[in-house]
Coordinates of C-alpha atoms and ligand atoms in Angstrom, one line a residue:
X1 CA 38.4 133.9 155.0
X2 CA 40.1 132.5 151.9
X3 CA 41.8 135.2 149.9
X4 CA 44.3 135.1 147.1
X5 CA 46.4 137.5 145.2
X6 CA 46.8 138.4 141.5
X7 CA 50.3 137.5 140.2
X8 CA 49.9 138.2 136.5
X9 CA 47.3 139.6 134.1
X10 CA 47.0 138.6 130.5
X11 CA 44.0 140.2 129.0
X12 CA 41.0 138.3 130.2
X13 CA 43.2 135.7 131.9
X14 CA 44.5 136.2 135.4
X15 CA 47.0 134.0 137.2
X16 CA 46.6 134.0 141.0
X17 CA 48.0 132.2 144.1
X18 CA 47.5 132.0 147.8
X19 CA 44.4 129.8 147.9
X20 CA 45.6 126.2 148.4
X21 CA 42.2 124.6 148.3
X22 CA 40.9 126.5 145.3
X23 CA 38.6 124.3 143.1
X24 CA 38.5 123.9 139.4
X25 CA 35.4 125.7 138.2
X26 CA 35.1 127.8 141.3
X27 CA 33.8 131.3 140.8
X28 CA 36.1 134.0 142.1
X29 CA 36.0 137.8 142.4
X30 CA 39.0 139.4 141.0
X31 CA 40.6 142.7 142.0
X32 CA 39.3 145.6 144.1
X33 CA 36.4 145.9 141.7
X34 CA 35.5 142.3 142.3
X35 CA 35.3 141.3 138.6
X36 CA 33.6 138.0 138.0
X37 CA 35.8 135.1 137.0
X38 CA 36.0 131.4 137.0
X39 CA 39.0 129.1 137.8
X40 CA 39.9 127.2 134.6
X41 CA 43.1 125.5 135.7
X42 CA 44.6 124.6 139.1
X43 CA 48.3 124.0 139.4
X44 CA 50.4 123.3 142.5
X45 CA 50.8 126.9 143.8
X46 CA 49.0 128.9 141.2
X47 CA 45.6 128.9 139.6
X48 CA 44.3 130.4 136.4
X49 CA 41.1 132.5 136.2
X50 CA 39.2 133.5 133.1
X51 CA 37.6 136.9 133.9
X52 CA 34.2 137.7 132.3
X53 CA 34.7 141.4 132.4
X54 CA 37.4 143.7 131.1
X55 CA 40.5 143.6 133.2
X56 CA 42.0 146.8 132.1
X57 CA 43.4 148.8 135.0
X58 CA 43.5 145.8 137.3
X59 CA 47.0 145.3 138.8
X60 CA 49.1 142.4 140.1
X61 CA 48.9 142.4 143.9
X62 CA 45.2 143.1 144.0
X63 CA 43.1 140.5 145.9
X64 CA 41.2 137.5 144.5
X65 CA 38.1 136.4 146.6
X66 CA 37.0 132.8 146.1
X67 CA 33.3 132.3 146.5
X68 CA 33.1 128.6 147.1
X69 CA 30.5 128.3 144.4
X70 CA 30.5 127.1 140.8
X71 CA 29.1 129.2 137.9
X72 CA 25.4 128.6 138.3
X73 CA 22.2 129.6 136.6
X74 CA 19.2 130.8 138.5
X75 CA 16.2 128.8 137.3
X76 CA 12.6 129.6 138.0
X77 CA 9.6 131.6 136.9
X78 CA 10.5 134.9 135.2
X79 CA 13.1 133.4 132.8
X80 CA 10.7 133.6 129.9
X81 CA 10.5 137.0 128.2
X82 CA 13.9 137.9 129.5
X83 CA 16.9 139.2 127.7
X84 CA 20.2 138.2 129.5
X85 CA 23.9 138.6 128.9
X86 CA 26.1 135.5 129.0
X87 CA 26.2 135.7 132.9
X88 CA 22.4 135.7 133.1
X89 CA 22.2 139.4 134.0
X90 CA 19.1 141.0 132.6
X91 CA 20.2 143.6 130.0
X92 CA 17.4 145.9 130.9
X93 CA 18.6 146.2 134.5
X94 CA 22.2 146.5 133.4
X95 CA 21.3 149.4 131.1
X96 CA 19.3 151.1 133.8
X97 CA 22.3 150.9 136.1
X98 CA 25.1 151.8 133.8
X99 CA 24.0 152.6 130.3
X100 CA 25.1 150.8 127.1
X101 CA 28.6 150.2 128.3
X102 CA 28.1 147.8 131.0
X103 CA 30.0 148.8 134.2
X104 CA 32.4 146.4 135.7
X105 CA 31.7 144.4 138.8
X106 CA 28.0 144.9 138.5
X107 CA 26.0 142.1 140.2
X108 CA 22.4 141.8 139.1
X109 CA 20.0 139.0 139.9
X110 CA 18.7 137.0 137.0
X111 CA 15.3 136.6 138.5
X112 CA 13.3 139.5 139.8
X113 CA 13.2 139.3 143.6
X114 CA 10.1 141.4 144.1
X115 CA 7.7 140.0 141.6
X116 CA 5.1 137.7 143.0
X117 CA 3.8 134.5 141.4
X118 CA 0.7 132.5 142.2
X119 CA 1.8 129.1 143.3
X120 CA -0.7 126.2 143.1
X121 CA 0.6 123.1 144.9
X122 CA 0.1 119.6 143.4
X123 CA 1.4 117.7 146.4
X124 CA 0.0 117.4 149.9
X125 CA 1.5 117.3 153.4
X126 CA 2.8 113.8 154.2
X127 CA 3.4 112.9 150.6
X128 CA 6.8 111.4 149.7
X129 CA 8.6 113.3 146.9
X130 CA 11.9 112.9 145.2
X131 CA 14.1 114.7 142.7
X132 CA 12.2 116.0 139.7
X133 CA 8.7 115.6 141.1
X134 CA 6.5 118.5 140.2
X135 CA 5.3 120.0 143.5
X136 CA 3.2 122.7 142.0
X137 CA 2.4 125.1 139.2
X138 CA 3.0 128.8 138.4
X139 CA 1.5 130.4 135.3
X140 CA 4.7 131.9 134.1
X141 CA 3.3 133.6 130.9
X142 CA -0.1 133.2 129.3
X143 CA 1.3 130.4 127.1
X144 CA 3.7 128.5 129.4
X145 CA 2.9 127.0 132.8
X146 CA 6.0 126.7 135.0
X147 CA 6.2 123.3 136.7
X148 CA 8.0 123.8 139.9
X149 CA 10.2 120.7 140.6
X150 CA 12.0 119.2 143.5
X151 CA 15.8 119.7 142.8
X152 CA 17.3 116.6 141.3
X153 CA 19.3 115.5 144.4
X154 CA 16.6 115.8 147.0
X155 CA 14.0 113.4 148.5
X156 CA 11.8 113.3 151.6
X157 CA 8.3 113.8 153.0
X158 CA 6.4 117.0 152.4
X159 CA 6.2 118.7 155.9
X160 CA 4.6 121.9 154.7
X161 CA 3.3 123.3 151.5
X162 CA 1.5 126.5 150.8
X163 CA -0.7 127.9 148.1
X164 CA -0.4 131.7 147.5
X165 CA 1.5 134.5 146.0
X166 CA 5.2 134.2 146.4
X167 CA 8.5 135.7 145.2
X168 CA 11.1 133.4 143.8
X169 CA 12.9 133.5 147.2
X170 CA 9.9 132.7 149.4
X171 CA 9.6 129.2 150.8
X172 CA 6.7 127.4 149.2
X173 CA 7.2 123.9 150.7
X174 CA 9.4 122.1 153.3
X175 CA 10.6 118.6 152.9
X176 CA 11.8 116.5 155.8
X177 CA 14.1 113.6 155.7
X178 CA 15.0 112.1 159.1
X179 CA 16.3 115.1 161.1
X180 CA 16.9 117.3 158.1
X181 CA 14.6 119.9 156.7
X182 CA 14.9 121.4 153.2
X183 CA 13.1 124.5 152.1
X184 CA 11.9 124.6 148.6
X185 CA 11.5 127.9 146.7
X186 CA 10.2 128.7 143.2
X187 CA 13.8 129.3 142.3
X188 CA 16.7 126.9 142.2
X189 CA 20.3 127.0 141.0
X190 CA 22.2 124.7 138.7
X191 CA 25.9 124.7 137.7
X192 CA 25.9 125.6 134.0
X193 CA 28.7 123.3 133.0
X194 CA 27.0 120.3 134.4
X195 CA 24.3 118.5 132.4
X196 CA 21.0 118.2 134.3
X197 CA 20.0 114.6 135.0
X198 CA 17.0 112.8 133.5
X199 CA 15.5 109.3 133.9
X200 CA 15.9 107.9 130.4
X201 CA 17.1 109.1 127.0
X202 CA 14.6 108.5 124.1
X203 CA 15.5 108.1 120.5
X204 CA 15.0 111.3 118.5
X205 CA 12.1 110.2 116.2
X206 CA 9.7 113.1 116.3
X207 CA 10.5 115.8 113.8
X208 CA 10.8 119.4 114.9
X209 CA 8.7 121.1 112.3
X210 CA 10.4 124.2 111.0
X211 CA 8.0 125.0 108.1
X212 CA 11.0 125.1 105.8
X213 CA 10.5 122.5 103.1
X214 CA 14.1 121.8 102.3
X215 CA 14.6 121.1 106.0
X216 CA 11.5 119.2 107.1
X217 CA 11.2 117.1 103.9
X218 CA 14.8 116.5 103.0
X219 CA 17.1 117.2 106.0
X220 CA 14.9 117.1 109.0
X221 CA 15.8 117.9 112.6
X222 CA 14.3 115.7 115.3
X223 CA 13.1 117.0 118.6
X224 CA 16.2 116.5 120.8
X225 CA 18.6 116.5 117.8
X226 CA 21.7 118.6 117.2
X227 CA 22.2 120.4 113.9
X228 CA 24.8 122.7 112.5
X229 CA 24.3 125.2 109.8
X230 CA 27.6 126.2 108.4
X231 CA 27.9 129.0 105.8
X232 CA 30.2 131.8 104.7
X233 CA 29.5 135.5 105.1
X234 CA 25.9 136.5 104.2
X235 CA 24.7 133.1 103.1
X236 CA 21.7 133.2 105.3
X237 CA 22.5 131.6 108.6
X238 CA 20.9 134.2 110.8
X239 CA 17.8 134.5 108.5
X240 CA 17.2 130.7 108.6
X241 CA 17.6 130.6 112.3
X242 CA 15.3 133.6 112.8
X243 CA 12.6 131.9 110.7
X244 CA 12.9 128.7 112.7
X245 CA 12.9 130.4 116.1
X246 CA 9.7 132.2 115.2
X247 CA 7.7 129.4 113.7
X248 CA 9.0 125.9 114.6
X249 CA 6.8 123.8 116.8
X250 CA 9.1 124.0 119.8
X251 CA 7.3 125.1 123.0
X252 CA 10.2 127.2 124.3
X253 CA 12.9 128.9 122.3
X254 CA 16.3 130.0 123.7
X255 CA 18.2 132.2 121.3
X256 CA 21.9 132.7 122.1
X257 CA 23.3 135.4 119.9
X258 CA 27.0 135.7 119.6
X259 CA 27.1 138.2 116.9
X260 CA 30.3 139.9 116.1
X261 CA 28.6 142.6 114.2
X262 CA 26.9 144.9 116.7
X263 CA 23.9 145.6 114.4
X264 CA 23.1 141.9 114.0
X265 CA 22.4 141.5 117.7
X266 CA 20.6 144.8 118.1
X267 CA 18.3 143.9 115.2
X268 CA 17.4 140.8 117.1
X269 CA 17.0 142.7 120.4
X270 CA 14.6 145.2 118.9
X271 CA 12.8 143.0 116.4
X272 CA 12.2 139.8 118.4
X273 CA 10.3 141.5 121.3
X274 CA 7.8 143.0 118.7
X275 CA 6.9 139.7 117.1
X276 CA 3.6 137.9 117.6
X277 CA 3.4 134.2 117.9
X278 CA 0.9 133.1 115.2
X279 CA 0.2 129.9 117.1
X280 CA -1.1 131.7 120.2
X281 CA -1.6 135.3 119.1
X282 CA 0.6 136.3 122.0
X283 CA 4.0 138.0 122.0
X284 CA 6.6 135.5 120.9
X285 CA 8.7 136.5 123.9
X286 CA 6.2 134.8 126.2
X287 CA 7.8 131.5 125.2
X288 CA 11.3 132.8 124.4
X289 CA 14.5 133.8 126.2
X290 CA 17.3 135.8 124.5
X291 CA 20.9 135.6 125.6
X292 CA 22.8 138.3 123.9
X293 CA 26.5 138.9 123.5
X294 CA 27.0 142.2 121.8
X295 CA 30.3 143.4 120.6
X296 CA 30.6 145.8 123.5
X297 CA 30.7 142.9 125.9
X298 CA 33.8 141.1 126.9
X299 CA 34.7 138.1 124.7
X300 CA 34.7 135.6 127.5
X301 CA 31.0 136.1 128.5
X302 CA 30.3 134.4 125.2
X303 CA 32.0 131.3 126.5
X304 CA 29.6 131.1 129.4
X305 CA 26.5 132.1 127.4
X306 CA 26.3 128.9 125.5
X307 CA 26.3 126.8 128.8
X308 CA 23.8 129.1 130.3
X309 CA 21.6 128.6 127.2
X310 CA 21.7 124.8 127.3
X311 CA 21.2 124.7 131.1
X312 CA 18.0 126.8 130.7
X313 CA 17.0 124.5 127.8
X314 CA 17.4 121.4 130.0
X315 CA 15.4 123.0 132.8
X316 CA 12.4 123.5 130.6
X317 CA 12.9 120.1 129.0
X318 CA 12.7 118.6 132.5
X319 CA 9.4 120.4 133.0
X320 CA 8.2 118.4 130.0
X321 CA 8.6 120.9 127.2
X322 CA 10.1 120.7 123.7
X323 CA 12.8 123.3 123.8
X324 CA 14.8 124.7 121.0
X325 CA 18.2 126.3 121.7
X326 CA 19.8 128.3 118.9
X327 CA 23.4 129.5 118.9
X328 CA 24.4 132.1 116.3
X329 CA 27.2 131.7 115.7
X330 CA 29.0 128.9 117.5
X331 CA 32.2 130.1 115.7
X332 CA 32.2 133.2 117.8
X333 CA 31.8 131.1 120.9
X334 CA 34.8 128.9 119.8
X335 CA 36.8 132.1 119.3
X336 CA 36.3 132.8 123.0
X337 CA 37.7 129.4 123.8
X338 CA 40.6 130.2 121.5
X339 CA 41.2 133.5 123.2
X340 CA 41.7 131.8 126.6
X341 CA 44.0 129.2 125.1
X342 CA 46.1 131.8 123.5
X343 CA 46.5 133.8 126.7
X344 CA 47.5 130.7 128.5
X345 CA 50.0 129.9 125.8
X346 CA 48.6 126.4 125.6
X347 CA 50.0 124.6 122.7
X348 CA 47.6 125.5 119.9
X349 CA 46.8 122.6 117.7
X350 CA 44.9 123.9 114.6
X351 CA 44.7 127.5 113.7
X352 CA 45.2 128.6 117.2
X353 CA 42.4 126.4 118.7
X354 CA 43.4 124.3 121.7
X355 CA 43.4 120.5 121.6
X356 CA 40.3 120.5 123.8
X357 CA 38.1 122.3 121.3
X358 CA 36.4 119.0 120.3
X359 CA 35.7 118.2 124.0
X360 CA 34.0 121.6 124.4
X361 CA 31.9 121.1 121.3
X362 CA 30.9 117.6 122.4
X363 CA 30.0 119.0 125.9
X364 CA 27.5 121.3 124.2
X365 CA 25.9 119.0 121.5
X366 CA 25.7 116.0 123.8
X367 CA 23.4 117.9 126.0
X368 CA 20.8 117.9 123.3
X369 CA 18.3 115.1 123.6
X370 CA 14.8 113.8 124.1
X371 CA 14.2 112.4 127.5
X372 CA 11.9 111.1 130.1
X373 CA 12.4 113.5 132.9
X374 CA 13.1 112.6 136.5
X375 CA 10.1 112.4 138.9
X376 CA 6.4 112.4 138.7
X377 CA 4.1 112.9 136.9
X378 CA 5.8 111.2 134.0
X379 CA 6.9 113.8 131.4
X380 CA 8.7 113.7 128.1
X381 CA 10.7 116.7 127.0
X382 CA 13.4 117.6 124.6
X383 CA 16.2 120.0 124.0
X384 CA 17.2 120.6 120.4
X385 CA 20.3 122.5 119.5
X386 CA 20.7 124.3 116.2
X387 CA 24.0 126.2 115.8
X388 CA 25.3 128.3 113.0
X389 CA 29.0 127.9 112.2
X390 CA 30.8 130.7 110.3
X391 CA 33.9 129.2 108.7
X392 CA 36.4 131.9 107.7
X393 CA 36.3 132.4 104.0
X394 CA 33.4 129.9 103.8
X395 CA 35.8 127.0 103.8
X396 CA 34.2 124.1 105.7
X397 CA 37.6 122.5 106.1
X398 CA 38.5 124.4 109.2
X399 CA 38.6 123.2 112.8
X400 CA 35.2 124.4 114.2
X401 CA 33.2 123.1 111.2
X402 CA 35.2 119.8 111.0
X403 CA 34.9 119.0 114.7
X404 CA 31.3 120.2 115.0
X405 CA 30.3 117.6 112.3
X406 CA 31.5 114.8 114.6
X407 CA 28.8 115.7 117.2
X408 CA 25.8 116.7 115.3
X409 CA 23.2 114.5 113.5
X410 CA 22.5 116.9 110.7
X411 CA 24.2 119.6 108.6
X412 CA 22.5 122.2 106.5
X413 CA 25.3 123.3 104.3
X414 CA 24.8 126.8 103.0
X415 CA 26.0 127.5 99.5
X416 CA 27.3 130.9 98.4
X417 CA 26.4 130.1 94.8
X418 CA 22.8 129.6 95.7
X419 CA 22.8 132.7 97.9
X420 CA 24.2 134.7 95.1
X421 CA 21.4 133.5 92.8
X422 CA 19.0 134.4 95.7
X423 CA 17.9 130.9 96.1
X424 CA 17.0 130.9 99.8
X425 CA 17.3 129.1 102.1
X426 CA 20.6 128.5 100.4
X427 CA 20.8 125.0 101.7
X428 CA 22.7 122.8 99.3
X429 CA 20.7 119.6 98.7
X430 CA 23.7 117.6 97.5
X431 CA 26.0 118.5 100.4
X432 CA 23.7 118.5 103.4
X433 CA 22.7 115.5 105.4
X434 CA 20.5 114.4 108.2
X435 CA 20.8 111.2 110.2
X436 CA 17.3 112.0 111.6
X437 CA 15.7 111.4 108.3
X438 CA 15.4 107.7 108.9
X439 CA 14.2 108.1 112.5
X440 CA 11.4 110.5 111.7
X441 CA 10.2 108.6 108.6
X442 CA 7.7 106.7 110.7
X443 CA 6.1 109.9 111.9
X444 CA 5.7 111.1 108.3
X445 CA 4.5 107.7 107.0
X446 CA 1.8 107.4 109.6
X447 CA 0.4 110.8 108.7
X448 CA 1.2 110.8 105.0
X449 CA 1.6 107.3 103.5
X450 CA 4.1 107.2 100.7
X451 CA 5.9 110.3 101.9
X452 CA 9.3 108.6 102.3
X453 CA 9.1 107.1 98.8
X454 CA 8.4 110.5 97.3
X455 CA 11.2 112.0 99.4
X456 CA 13.8 109.5 98.3
X457 CA 12.8 109.7 94.7
X458 CA 12.9 113.5 94.7
X459 CA 16.4 113.5 96.2
X460 CA 17.5 111.0 93.6
X461 CA 16.0 113.1 90.9
X462 CA 17.9 116.2 92.1
X463 CA 21.1 114.3 92.2
X464 CA 20.7 112.9 88.7
X465 CA 19.7 116.3 87.5
X466 CA 22.9 117.8 88.7
X467 CA 24.9 115.2 86.8
X468 CA 22.9 115.9 83.6
X469 CA 23.4 119.6 84.1
X470 CA 27.1 119.1 84.1
X471 CA 26.8 117.5 80.7
X472 CA 24.4 120.0 79.4
X473 CA 26.9 122.7 80.3
X474 CA 29.3 121.2 77.8
X475 CA 27.1 120.0 75.0
X476 CA 24.1 122.3 75.4
X477 CA 20.7 121.4 76.7
X478 CA 19.3 121.0 73.2
X479 CA 21.6 118.1 72.5
X480 CA 20.2 116.0 75.4
X481 CA 17.7 113.2 74.9
X482 CA 14.1 114.0 75.9
X483 CA 14.1 111.9 79.0
X484 CA 17.1 113.8 80.3
X485 CA 15.6 117.1 79.5
X486 CA 12.5 116.0 81.4
X487 CA 14.6 115.3 84.4
X488 CA 16.0 118.9 84.1
X489 CA 12.4 120.2 83.9
X490 CA 11.2 118.2 86.9
X491 CA 14.2 119.2 89.0
X492 CA 13.6 122.9 88.1
X493 CA 10.0 122.4 89.4
X494 CA 11.4 121.0 92.6
X495 CA 14.1 123.6 93.0
X496 CA 12.0 126.6 92.2
X497 CA 8.7 125.4 93.4
X498 CA 9.7 123.4 96.5
X499 CA 13.2 124.0 97.8
X500 CA 13.2 127.8 97.3
X501 CA 11.3 129.5 100.0
X502 CA 12.3 133.1 100.2
X503 CA 9.1 134.7 101.7
X504 CA 9.8 136.8 104.7
X505 CA 6.1 137.0 105.4
X506 CA 2.8 135.6 104.1
X507 CA 1.8 132.1 103.0
X508 CA 5.2 130.8 102.1
X509 CA 6.9 131.9 105.3
X510 CA 5.9 128.6 106.9
X511 CA 4.8 125.5 105.1
X512 CA 2.8 122.9 107.0
X513 CA 3.6 119.2 106.8
X514 CA 0.4 118.4 104.9
X515 CA 1.1 121.0 102.3
X516 CA 4.7 119.9 102.0
X517 CA 3.4 116.4 101.4
X518 CA 0.8 117.4 98.8
X519 CA 3.3 119.6 96.9
X520 CA 5.9 116.9 96.8
X521 CA 3.4 114.3 95.7
X522 CA 2.0 116.5 93.0
X523 CA 5.5 117.3 91.7
X524 CA 6.6 113.7 91.6
X525 CA 3.4 112.5 90.1
X526 CA 3.9 115.1 87.4
X527 CA 7.3 113.6 86.7
X528 CA 5.9 110.1 86.5
X529 CA 3.2 111.0 84.0
X530 CA 5.4 113.2 81.9
X531 CA 7.9 110.4 81.8
X532 CA 5.1 108.0 80.4
X533 CA 4.3 110.6 77.8
X534 CA 7.8 111.0 76.7
X535 CA 8.3 107.2 76.5
X536 CA 5.4 107.2 74.1
X537 CA 6.9 109.7 71.9
X538 CA 5.5 113.0 73.1
X539 CA 8.1 115.7 72.5
X540 CA 9.5 117.2 75.8
X541 CA 9.0 120.7 74.3
X542 CA 5.3 120.2 74.6
X543 CA 5.7 119.6 78.3
X544 CA 8.1 122.5 78.7
X545 CA 5.5 124.7 77.1
X546 CA 2.8 123.8 79.6
X547 CA 1.7 126.9 81.5
X548 CA 0.4 124.6 84.3
X549 CA 3.9 123.5 85.1
X550 CA 5.0 127.0 85.9
X551 CA 1.8 127.6 87.9
X552 CA 2.9 124.6 90.0
X553 CA 6.2 126.3 90.8
X554 CA 4.4 129.3 92.1
X555 CA 1.5 127.7 94.0
X556 CA 3.5 127.7 97.2
X557 CA 2.7 131.4 97.6
X558 CA -1.0 131.2 97.0
X559 CA -2.8 132.4 100.1
X560 CA -5.4 129.6 99.8
X561 CA -2.8 127.1 100.8
X562 CA -3.7 123.4 100.5
X563 CA -6.7 124.2 98.3
X564 CA -4.6 126.0 95.8
X565 CA -2.2 123.1 95.6
X566 CA -5.1 120.7 94.9
X567 CA -6.4 122.9 92.2
X568 CA -3.0 123.3 90.5
X569 CA -2.5 119.6 90.6
X570 CA -5.9 119.0 89.0
X571 CA -5.2 121.6 86.3
X572 CA -1.9 120.1 85.5
X573 CA -3.4 116.6 85.4
X574 CA -6.0 117.9 82.9
X575 CA -3.3 119.4 80.7
X576 CA -1.3 116.1 80.8
X577 CA -4.5 114.1 79.9
X578 CA -5.1 116.4 76.9
X579 CA -1.5 115.9 75.7
X580 CA -2.0 112.1 76.1
X581 CA -5.2 112.2 74.1
X582 CA -3.7 114.3 71.4
X583 CA -0.9 111.7 70.9
X584 CA -3.1 108.7 71.5
X585 CA -1.3 107.7 74.7
X586 CA -3.2 106.0 77.6
X587 CA -2.0 107.4 81.0
X588 CA -2.6 105.1 84.0
X589 CA -4.5 106.2 87.1
X590 CA -3.0 109.0 89.2
X591 CA -1.4 106.6 91.7
X592 CA 2.3 107.5 91.6
Ligands
ATP601 N1 15.5 132.5 103.9 C1 15.8 133.6 103.3 N2 14.8 134.2 102.5 C2 15.0 135.4 101.9 N3 16.2 136.1 102.0 C3 17.2 135.6 102.7 C4 17.0 134.3 103.4 N4 18.2 134.0 104.0 C5 19.0 135.0 103.7 N5 18.4 136.0 102.9 C6 19.1 137.2 102.4 O1 20.5 137.1 102.6 C7 20.9 138.2 103.5 C8 22.0 137.7 104.4 O2 21.4 136.8 105.3 P1 22.0 136.5 106.8 O3 22.2 137.8 107.5 O4 21.0 135.6 107.4 O5 23.4 135.8 106.5 P2 24.4 135.2 107.6 O6 24.9 134.0 107.0 O7 23.8 135.2 108.9 O8 25.5 136.3 107.5 P3 26.7 136.7 108.5 O9 27.9 135.7 108.1 O10 27.0 138.1 108.2 O11 26.3 136.4 109.9 C9 19.7 138.7 104.1 O12 19.8 140.0 104.5 C10 18.6 138.4 103.1 O13 18.6 139.5 102.1
MG602 MG1 24.5 136.0 110.7

């Protein structure tokens, strides 16, 4: 039996020796208590282990047991509705075994070994199957059907397949290839640090609808995209991510919480399981998985948790689902990476972060994507990654933010100024960007012709307005020409009536694409008509005084939804027509 020895302990990092054939990435059990660790570096005689549990009390000279296995995730029915720690141990079971302070060396299976699932085969004896083929179905929750797949590296002829009620460990099919026989179970394993294979990558051109106007309209995320949401303390990262996880049109949501404040995580853990999914009327947990790193858990479990999250995301992607993985906050994850580097006394590069920080970030974000999965029947799926970044002091010019921006396609830049004014989501429309905007334009145009034109003009109006505001701050708004004052008015309508979306419940919690379009069109049409009036000498003050303009800013909250927007648009039009008549101006048709 291979067995090594501990030479040195530095916090969560252990240096060992005595196992000449130890592998990089091999899982080892450290010390008499058999703490879980992973080999992160192999040198000639020695190897370095990061330990996922507290090493206090462990002494040099104690044994290290290699397992011959890499860090793997258990994948199979029963993942949904679960709450795991970073090592895929169900929190409930851990608590039952050892209370809130998780005992060391506890091994708990991710998937329940006793629960039975009804398996309905889709393949017959004699059929040829290969990696990724769906061999059968299990109704995992009332909203998600689990598609049981042949593991990626297997192929052969189905020798046996059974319908019935099985645990995740029971054999449900046997595959033969020449002399060899492989037993298939509902459960399979996959190394968390290795991306799961797919047949083909597809361009990310379908938007993930979040229901947040500033996001969907101006800085969209595509299904399969990667986005970061950087923001200083209390600017609304968690709130924004919560809203998206509850209401986006992803099929499956994986929420990786790396909160440093204990209460942030416990809020999530108590609140989330109570939520109902408005789309299905069922508990939201039936299509969600929470991975929690609370402050009483060792730092390094965070490091693993992100890989666990993306691996599960890929697994449901491969089944043909649109999966959303959220990481809040990736900065806490990066701190775990830094912790190891510091203990190893690796040459820190920037602010204590090791030179391989960018590689680690890339390894996460590059696993996002929209793909054609391996195997039959043909399936498309996606894994979208949205990660909060918490730059210290809110300064985006720090390593984690800077390097993250190299690997994501969009950034929602949170602005303390907006948050202070309680303009939420505090996403700064001048600093944010989305490379997916061009790719998802076709989707919007097909459904709502003219959408992209309105979008571009609105963004431009907001930019010009900010320039005019800078001038107005010096000379006073009253000194500005009427056309510039109109731009300020129109941008206020957009900011207050469109971008601001503070509701924590009710109508404005989620804004459907058709409503976003109609609101945007109404606001930009208003600007066009008002501009015509001003060009013909109508004083801007008469527009500023219109009650209907302020109604338009509040119409988002009207419970009657689309109907209310239509009515507000009609009333505003009427008011503008009246003004036109009064001043003898002829307004063109309503085509903007
Ligand atoms: N979209 C929103 N709508 C309404 N209020 C919001 C919204 N976003 C944030 N807030 C307000 O701002 C507060 C702080 O938000 P949140 O906890 O999400 O910030 P954070 O950036 O995650 O903070 P931390 O840096 O502490 O993690 C919330 O308690 C809430 O009052
Ligand atoms: Mg937060």
